[in-house]
């Protein structure tokens, strides 16, 4: 089996633009959840979100490393892209530069380099705004770029065009599991020798009136902490009342090990396991016992050919929903019941909110950084833990711990589940 390693990372998160500044703020306990200012929330029960510190100054107060679209995309091209595409291009550019792939000129190398960037929803804000334009003005006012701006495969398309990568050009849509599935499927593409390099990840920008209204109608979002945004995302805490929507992108460069070594690439970690399963239970709710999540993790662990005792850290899906958090805890407890050593688990959504289709990719990056630095990031706002579980949920403060192997979970509407296992490379 061809081994797959990670040689580049890029991210846009509610904490910062860039992996390093996002990680620094994450482990220090900073929250990127803020009051929504760029549209009217008067009639919405949830008025907060995890939004990238941005150039419009609405969300940049007190933040360094803010996101500026024109740093990554030419001004004339921005109108051709929904915001989720721009985030993806920014994160992919960081990852490609980090992996030193931009200098690839050989056509054979380009044909062996592919792109698989996923999203759960795609160009929702553009769809919403265009529908209003048609309703209030005239259908002839619709932009000719409307359709290509919104398509979920366009992040992959734009990145492949930018760099001339001519290998597999794909996308995946599996709700909040999209980014994780993209990494897992990209790994499989390299393992079966269909490519040597895959630029993979997830992106999302669905915080608009339509997106928030939709999740509010589902009663899925936190509504009790509108005046205290940084306290709203509180996985496992007794006072949790729903998740916080977030935006951003995470992109990784995956590479076949010998190919990476031959070109002297920096190696962050190795991807050693991937599991995917279905709840086959309900369109939005997990099965109470977390059976689908359990099977996803078990498949990833078997794929990695490791023992349960080898797990050092789990980056949980941990969205802060009453039912979902407990179902995942039950699943993880079942996985760890035969373990002879305690593993720690935290939810980084407590800092950035739930980035939907980008969540799995951003959390995979955080898991890799946890391996590299030996730090389990904290679960913010976890003051009162649920009874009956013997798992270290890393409440409030980051924890120094030797992490050789980390598992990252992502679960989504439709009952879709994905788990990834990363290993320290040596």
PDB file of N, CA, C and O in Angstrom, residues 142-187:
ATOM      1  N   UNK A 142     -29.502  39.459 -13.572  1.00  0.00           N
ATOM      2  CA  UNK A 142     -28.726  38.348 -13.012  1.00  0.00           C
ATOM      3  C   UNK A 142     -27.339  38.300 -13.664  1.00  0.00           C
ATOM      4  O   UNK A 142     -27.203  38.387 -14.887  1.00  0.00           O
ATOM      5  N   UNK A 143     -26.329  38.141 -12.855  1.00  0.00           N
ATOM      6  CA  UNK A 143     -24.958  38.092 -13.354  1.00  0.00           C
ATOM      7  C   UNK A 143     -24.713  36.839 -14.199  1.00  0.00           C
ATOM      8  O   UNK A 143     -25.171  35.751 -13.839  1.00  0.00           O
ATOM      9  N   UNK A 144     -23.985  36.974 -15.299  1.00  0.00           N
ATOM     10  CA  UNK A 144     -23.628  35.796 -16.090  1.00  0.00           C
ATOM     11  C   UNK A 144     -22.704  34.846 -15.325  1.00  0.00           C
ATOM     12  O   UNK A 144     -22.536  33.689 -15.723  1.00  0.00           O
ATOM     13  N   UNK A 145     -22.127  35.334 -14.229  1.00  0.00           N
ATOM     14  CA  UNK A 145     -21.241  34.491 -13.412  1.00  0.00           C
ATOM     15  C   UNK A 145     -21.995  33.780 -12.289  1.00  0.00           C
ATOM     16  O   UNK A 145     -21.376  33.042 -11.517  1.00  0.00           O
ATOM     17  N   UNK A 146     -23.315  34.019 -12.191  1.00  0.00           N
ATOM     18  CA  UNK A 146     -24.076  33.485 -11.069  1.00  0.00           C
ATOM     19  C   UNK A 146     -23.915  31.973 -10.914  1.00  0.00           C
ATOM     20  O   UNK A 146     -23.548  31.479  -9.839  1.00  0.00           O
ATOM     21  N   UNK A 147     -24.200  31.216 -11.952  1.00  0.00           N
ATOM     22  CA  UNK A 147     -24.144  29.751 -11.848  1.00  0.00           C
ATOM     23  C   UNK A 147     -22.729  29.262 -11.530  1.00  0.00           C
ATOM     24  O   UNK A 147     -22.533  28.525 -10.551  1.00  0.00           O
ATOM     25  N   UNK A 148     -21.709  29.637 -12.317  1.00  0.00           N
ATOM     26  CA  UNK A 148     -20.370  29.144 -11.980  1.00  0.00           C
ATOM     27  C   UNK A 148     -19.827  29.665 -10.650  1.00  0.00           C
ATOM     28  O   UNK A 148     -18.927  29.064 -10.079  1.00  0.00           O
ATOM     29  N   UNK A 149     -20.372  30.769 -10.149  1.00  0.00           N
ATOM     30  CA  UNK A 149     -19.925  31.275  -8.841  1.00  0.00           C
ATOM     31  C   UNK A 149     -20.393  30.388  -7.707  1.00  0.00           C
ATOM     32  O   UNK A 149     -19.761  30.337  -6.645  1.00  0.00           O
ATOM     33  N   UNK A 150     -21.497  29.665  -7.908  1.00  0.00           N
ATOM     34  CA  UNK A 150     -22.145  28.943  -6.814  1.00  0.00           C
ATOM     35  C   UNK A 150     -21.885  27.447  -6.801  1.00  0.00           C
ATOM     36  O   UNK A 150     -22.131  26.789  -5.792  1.00  0.00           O
ATOM     37  N   UNK A 151     -21.426  26.888  -7.913  1.00  0.00           N
ATOM     38  CA  UNK A 151     -21.270  25.436  -8.002  1.00  0.00           C
ATOM     39  C   UNK A 151     -20.239  24.917  -7.004  1.00  0.00           C
ATOM     40  O   UNK A 151     -19.158  25.491  -6.852  1.00  0.00           O
ATOM     41  N   UNK A 152     -20.548  23.797  -6.365  1.00  0.00           N
ATOM     42  CA  UNK A 152     -19.687  23.285  -5.304  1.00  0.00           C
ATOM     43  C   UNK A 152     -18.351  22.772  -5.828  1.00  0.00           C
ATOM     44  O   UNK A 152     -17.362  22.764  -5.099  1.00  0.00           O
ATOM     45  N   UNK A 153     -18.276  22.387  -7.083  1.00  0.00           N
ATOM     46  CA  UNK A 153     -16.984  21.913  -7.617  1.00  0.00           C
ATOM     47  C   UNK A 153     -16.070  23.056  -8.063  1.00  0.00           C
ATOM     48  O   UNK A 153     -14.932  22.807  -8.464  1.00  0.00           O
ATOM     49  N   UNK A 154     -16.543  24.301  -7.964  1.00  0.00           N
ATOM     50  CA  UNK A 154     -15.736  25.412  -8.459  1.00  0.00           C
ATOM     51  C   UNK A 154     -14.468  25.690  -7.647  1.00  0.00           C
ATOM     52  O   UNK A 154     -13.462  26.114  -8.217  1.00  0.00           O
ATOM     53  N   UNK A 155     -14.435  25.483  -6.324  1.00  0.00           N
ATOM     54  CA  UNK A 155     -13.150  25.620  -5.643  1.00  0.00           C
ATOM     55  C   UNK A 155     -12.077  24.716  -6.244  1.00  0.00           C
ATOM     56  O   UNK A 155     -10.954  25.167  -6.506  1.00  0.00           O
ATOM     57  N   UNK A 156     -12.417  23.462  -6.491  1.00  0.00           N
ATOM     58  CA  UNK A 156     -11.458  22.554  -7.125  1.00  0.00           C
ATOM     59  C   UNK A 156     -11.095  23.043  -8.524  1.00  0.00           C
ATOM     60  O   UNK A 156      -9.930  23.000  -8.928  1.00  0.00           O
ATOM     61  N   UNK A 157     -12.102  23.510  -9.252  1.00  0.00           N
ATOM     62  CA  UNK A 157     -11.846  23.994 -10.603  1.00  0.00           C
ATOM     63  C   UNK A 157     -10.916  25.187 -10.630  1.00  0.00           C
ATOM     64  O   UNK A 157      -9.955  25.225 -11.410  1.00  0.00           O
ATOM     65  N   UNK A 158     -11.170  26.176  -9.777  1.00  0.00           N
ATOM     66  CA  UNK A 158     -10.323  27.376  -9.764  1.00  0.00           C
ATOM     67  C   UNK A 158      -8.890  27.061  -9.342  1.00  0.00           C
ATOM     68  O   UNK A 158      -7.936  27.616  -9.893  1.00  0.00           O
ATOM     69  N   UNK A 159      -8.738  26.169  -8.346  1.00  0.00           N
ATOM     70  CA  UNK A 159      -7.386  25.832  -7.898  1.00  0.00           C
ATOM     71  C   UNK A 159      -6.633  25.059  -8.970  1.00  0.00           C
ATOM     72  O   UNK A 159      -5.453  25.324  -9.230  1.00  0.00           O
ATOM     73  N   UNK A 160      -7.312  24.142  -9.631  1.00  0.00           N
ATOM     74  CA  UNK A 160      -6.633  23.381 -10.688  1.00  0.00           C
ATOM     75  C   UNK A 160      -6.234  24.283 -11.845  1.00  0.00           C
ATOM     76  O   UNK A 160      -5.144  24.143 -12.418  1.00  0.00           O
ATOM     77  N   UNK A 161      -7.084  25.246 -12.183  1.00  0.00           N
ATOM     78  CA  UNK A 161      -6.774  26.187 -13.264  1.00  0.00           C
ATOM     79  C   UNK A 161      -5.611  27.097 -12.869  1.00  0.00           C
ATOM     80  O   UNK A 161      -4.702  27.357 -13.666  1.00  0.00           O
ATOM     81  N   UNK A 162      -5.634  27.581 -11.629  1.00  0.00           N
ATOM     82  CA  UNK A 162      -4.590  28.500 -11.171  1.00  0.00           C
ATOM     83  C   UNK A 162      -3.206  27.882 -11.283  1.00  0.00           C
ATOM     84  O   UNK A 162      -2.245  28.556 -11.686  1.00  0.00           O
ATOM     85  N   UNK A 163      -3.096  26.600 -10.940  1.00  0.00           N
ATOM     86  CA  UNK A 163      -1.777  25.956 -10.906  1.00  0.00           C
ATOM     87  C   UNK A 163      -1.523  24.988 -12.055  1.00  0.00           C
ATOM     88  O   UNK A 163      -0.423  24.444 -12.162  1.00  0.00           O
ATOM     89  N   UNK A 164      -2.524  24.760 -12.890  1.00  0.00           N
ATOM     90  CA  UNK A 164      -2.339  23.826 -13.992  1.00  0.00           C
ATOM     91  C   UNK A 164      -2.280  22.381 -13.547  1.00  0.00           C
ATOM     92  O   UNK A 164      -1.670  21.543 -14.226  1.00  0.00           O
ATOM     93  N   UNK A 165      -2.922  22.077 -12.395  1.00  0.00           N
ATOM     94  CA  UNK A 165      -2.949  20.700 -11.920  1.00  0.00           C
ATOM     95  C   UNK A 165      -3.958  19.908 -12.748  1.00  0.00           C
ATOM     96  O   UNK A 165      -5.160  20.204 -12.727  1.00  0.00           O
ATOM     97  N   UNK A 166      -3.507  18.882 -13.440  1.00  0.00           N
ATOM     98  CA  UNK A 166      -4.337  18.191 -14.427  1.00  0.00           C
ATOM     99  C   UNK A 166      -4.755  16.790 -14.000  1.00  0.00           C
ATOM    100  O   UNK A 166      -5.275  16.013 -14.799  1.00  0.00           O
ATOM    101  N   UNK A 167      -4.516  16.443 -12.737  1.00  0.00           N
ATOM    102  CA  UNK A 167      -4.964  15.156 -12.229  1.00  0.00           C
ATOM    103  C   UNK A 167      -6.447  15.197 -11.898  1.00  0.00           C
ATOM    104  O   UNK A 167      -7.180  16.055 -12.394  1.00  0.00           O
ATOM    105  N   UNK A 168      -6.938  14.255 -11.081  1.00  0.00           N
ATOM    106  CA  UNK A 168      -8.362  14.230 -10.726  1.00  0.00           C
ATOM    107  C   UNK A 168      -8.844  15.590 -10.222  1.00  0.00           C
ATOM    108  O   UNK A 168      -8.183  16.219  -9.398  1.00  0.00           O
ATOM    109  N   UNK A 169      -9.986  16.031 -10.720  1.00  0.00           N
ATOM    110  CA  UNK A 169     -10.562  17.331 -10.362  1.00  0.00           C
ATOM    111  C   UNK A 169     -11.981  17.052  -9.887  1.00  0.00           C
ATOM    112  O   UNK A 169     -12.891  16.877 -10.678  1.00  0.00           O
ATOM    113  N   UNK A 170     -12.155  16.987  -8.562  1.00  0.00           N
ATOM    114  CA  UNK A 170     -13.397  16.470  -7.990  1.00  0.00           C
ATOM    115  C   UNK A 170     -13.884  17.330  -6.840  1.00  0.00           C
ATOM    116  O   UNK A 170     -13.165  18.179  -6.325  1.00  0.00           O
ATOM    117  N   UNK A 171     -15.120  17.069  -6.424  1.00  0.00           N
ATOM    118  CA  UNK A 171     -15.627  17.625  -5.182  1.00  0.00           C
ATOM    119  C   UNK A 171     -16.524  16.592  -4.525  1.00  0.00           C
ATOM    120  O   UNK A 171     -16.905  15.601  -5.144  1.00  0.00           O
ATOM    121  N   UNK A 172     -16.841  16.830  -3.251  1.00  0.00           N
ATOM    122  CA  UNK A 172     -17.695  15.939  -2.470  1.00  0.00           C
ATOM    123  C   UNK A 172     -18.698  16.803  -1.731  1.00  0.00           C
ATOM    124  O   UNK A 172     -18.367  17.882  -1.246  1.00  0.00           O
ATOM    125  N   UNK A 173     -19.943  16.333  -1.654  1.00  0.00           N
ATOM    126  CA  UNK A 173     -20.977  17.046  -0.898  1.00  0.00           C
ATOM    127  C   UNK A 173     -21.620  16.065   0.071  1.00  0.00           C
ATOM    128  O   UNK A 173     -22.456  15.257  -0.321  1.00  0.00           O
ATOM    129  N   UNK A 174     -21.206  16.119   1.323  1.00  0.00           N
ATOM    130  CA  UNK A 174     -21.790  15.259   2.355  1.00  0.00           C
ATOM    131  C   UNK A 174     -22.030  16.073   3.617  1.00  0.00           C
ATOM    132  O   UNK A 174     -21.596  15.705   4.709  1.00  0.00           O
ATOM    133  N   UNK A 175     -22.696  17.204   3.435  1.00  0.00           N
ATOM    134  CA  UNK A 175     -23.059  18.075   4.561  1.00  0.00           C
ATOM    135  C   UNK A 175     -21.825  18.393   5.407  1.00  0.00           C
ATOM    136  O   UNK A 175     -20.778  18.750   4.871  1.00  0.00           O
ATOM    137  N   UNK A 176     -21.926  18.212   6.711  1.00  0.00           N
ATOM    138  CA  UNK A 176     -20.850  18.624   7.612  1.00  0.00           C
ATOM    139  C   UNK A 176     -19.695  17.628   7.665  1.00  0.00           C
ATOM    140  O   UNK A 176     -18.738  17.830   8.416  1.00  0.00           O
ATOM    141  N   UNK A 177     -19.786  16.570   6.872  1.00  0.00           N
ATOM    142  CA  UNK A 177     -18.710  15.589   6.785  1.00  0.00           C
ATOM    143  C   UNK A 177     -17.865  15.809   5.527  1.00  0.00           C
ATOM    144  O   UNK A 177     -16.875  15.114   5.307  1.00  0.00           O
ATOM    145  N   UNK A 178     -18.221  16.785   4.729  1.00  0.00           N
ATOM    146  CA  UNK A 178     -17.613  16.968   3.405  1.00  0.00           C
ATOM    147  C   UNK A 178     -16.097  17.098   3.447  1.00  0.00           C
ATOM    148  O   UNK A 178     -15.376  16.431   2.696  1.00  0.00           O
ATOM    149  N   UNK A 179     -15.577  17.985   4.301  1.00  0.00           N
ATOM    150  CA  UNK A 179     -14.138  18.214   4.346  1.00  0.00           C
ATOM    151  C   UNK A 179     -13.367  16.982   4.763  1.00  0.00           C
ATOM    152  O   UNK A 179     -12.283  16.688   4.238  1.00  0.00           O
ATOM    153  N   UNK A 180     -13.909  16.221   5.702  1.00  0.00           N
ATOM    154  CA  UNK A 180     -13.260  14.992   6.159  1.00  0.00           C
ATOM    155  C   UNK A 180     -13.278  13.928   5.071  1.00  0.00           C
ATOM    156  O   UNK A 180     -12.273  13.251   4.818  1.00  0.00           O
ATOM    157  N   UNK A 181     -14.423  13.775   4.402  1.00  0.00           N
ATOM    158  CA  UNK A 181     -14.499  12.823   3.293  1.00  0.00           C
ATOM    159  C   UNK A 181     -13.516  13.185   2.178  1.00  0.00           C
ATOM    160  O   UNK A 181     -12.932  12.299   1.543  1.00  0.00           O
ATOM    161  N   UNK A 182     -13.341  14.473   1.931  1.00  0.00           N
ATOM    162  CA  UNK A 182     -12.411  14.902   0.877  1.00  0.00           C
ATOM    163  C   UNK A 182     -10.996  14.428   1.184  1.00  0.00           C
ATOM    164  O   UNK A 182     -10.267  13.964   0.293  1.00  0.00           O
ATOM    165  N   UNK A 183     -10.589  14.531   2.446  1.00  0.00           N
ATOM    166  CA  UNK A 183      -9.251  14.078   2.841  1.00  0.00           C
ATOM    167  C   UNK A 183      -9.147  12.565   2.705  1.00  0.00           C
ATOM    168  O   UNK A 183      -8.162  12.035   2.161  1.00  0.00           O
ATOM    169  N   UNK A 184     -10.165  11.862   3.174  1.00  0.00           N
ATOM    170  CA  UNK A 184     -10.139  10.412   3.097  1.00  0.00           C
ATOM    171  C   UNK A 184     -10.137   9.898   1.673  1.00  0.00           C
ATOM    172  O   UNK A 184      -9.352   9.002   1.318  1.00  0.00           O
ATOM    173  N   UNK A 185     -10.981  10.470   0.832  1.00  0.00           N
ATOM    174  CA  UNK A 185     -11.046  10.013  -0.560  1.00  0.00           C
ATOM    175  C   UNK A 185      -9.808  10.437  -1.346  1.00  0.00           C
ATOM    176  O   UNK A 185      -9.347   9.711  -2.234  1.00  0.00           O
ATOM    177  N   UNK A 186      -9.266  11.613  -1.021  1.00  0.00           N
ATOM    178  CA  UNK A 186      -8.011  12.024  -1.654  1.00  0.00           C
ATOM    179  C   UNK A 186      -6.876  11.076  -1.313  1.00  0.00           C
ATOM    180  O   UNK A 186      -6.018  10.753  -2.147  1.00  0.00           O
ATOM    181  N   UNK A 187      -6.872  10.608  -0.054  1.00  0.00           N
ATOM    182  CA  UNK A 187      -5.875   9.617   0.364  1.00  0.00           C
ATOM    183  C   UNK A 187      -6.008   8.343  -0.450  1.00  0.00           C
ATOM    184  O   UNK A 187      -5.004   7.770  -0.922  1.00  0.00           O
TER     185      UNK A 187
END
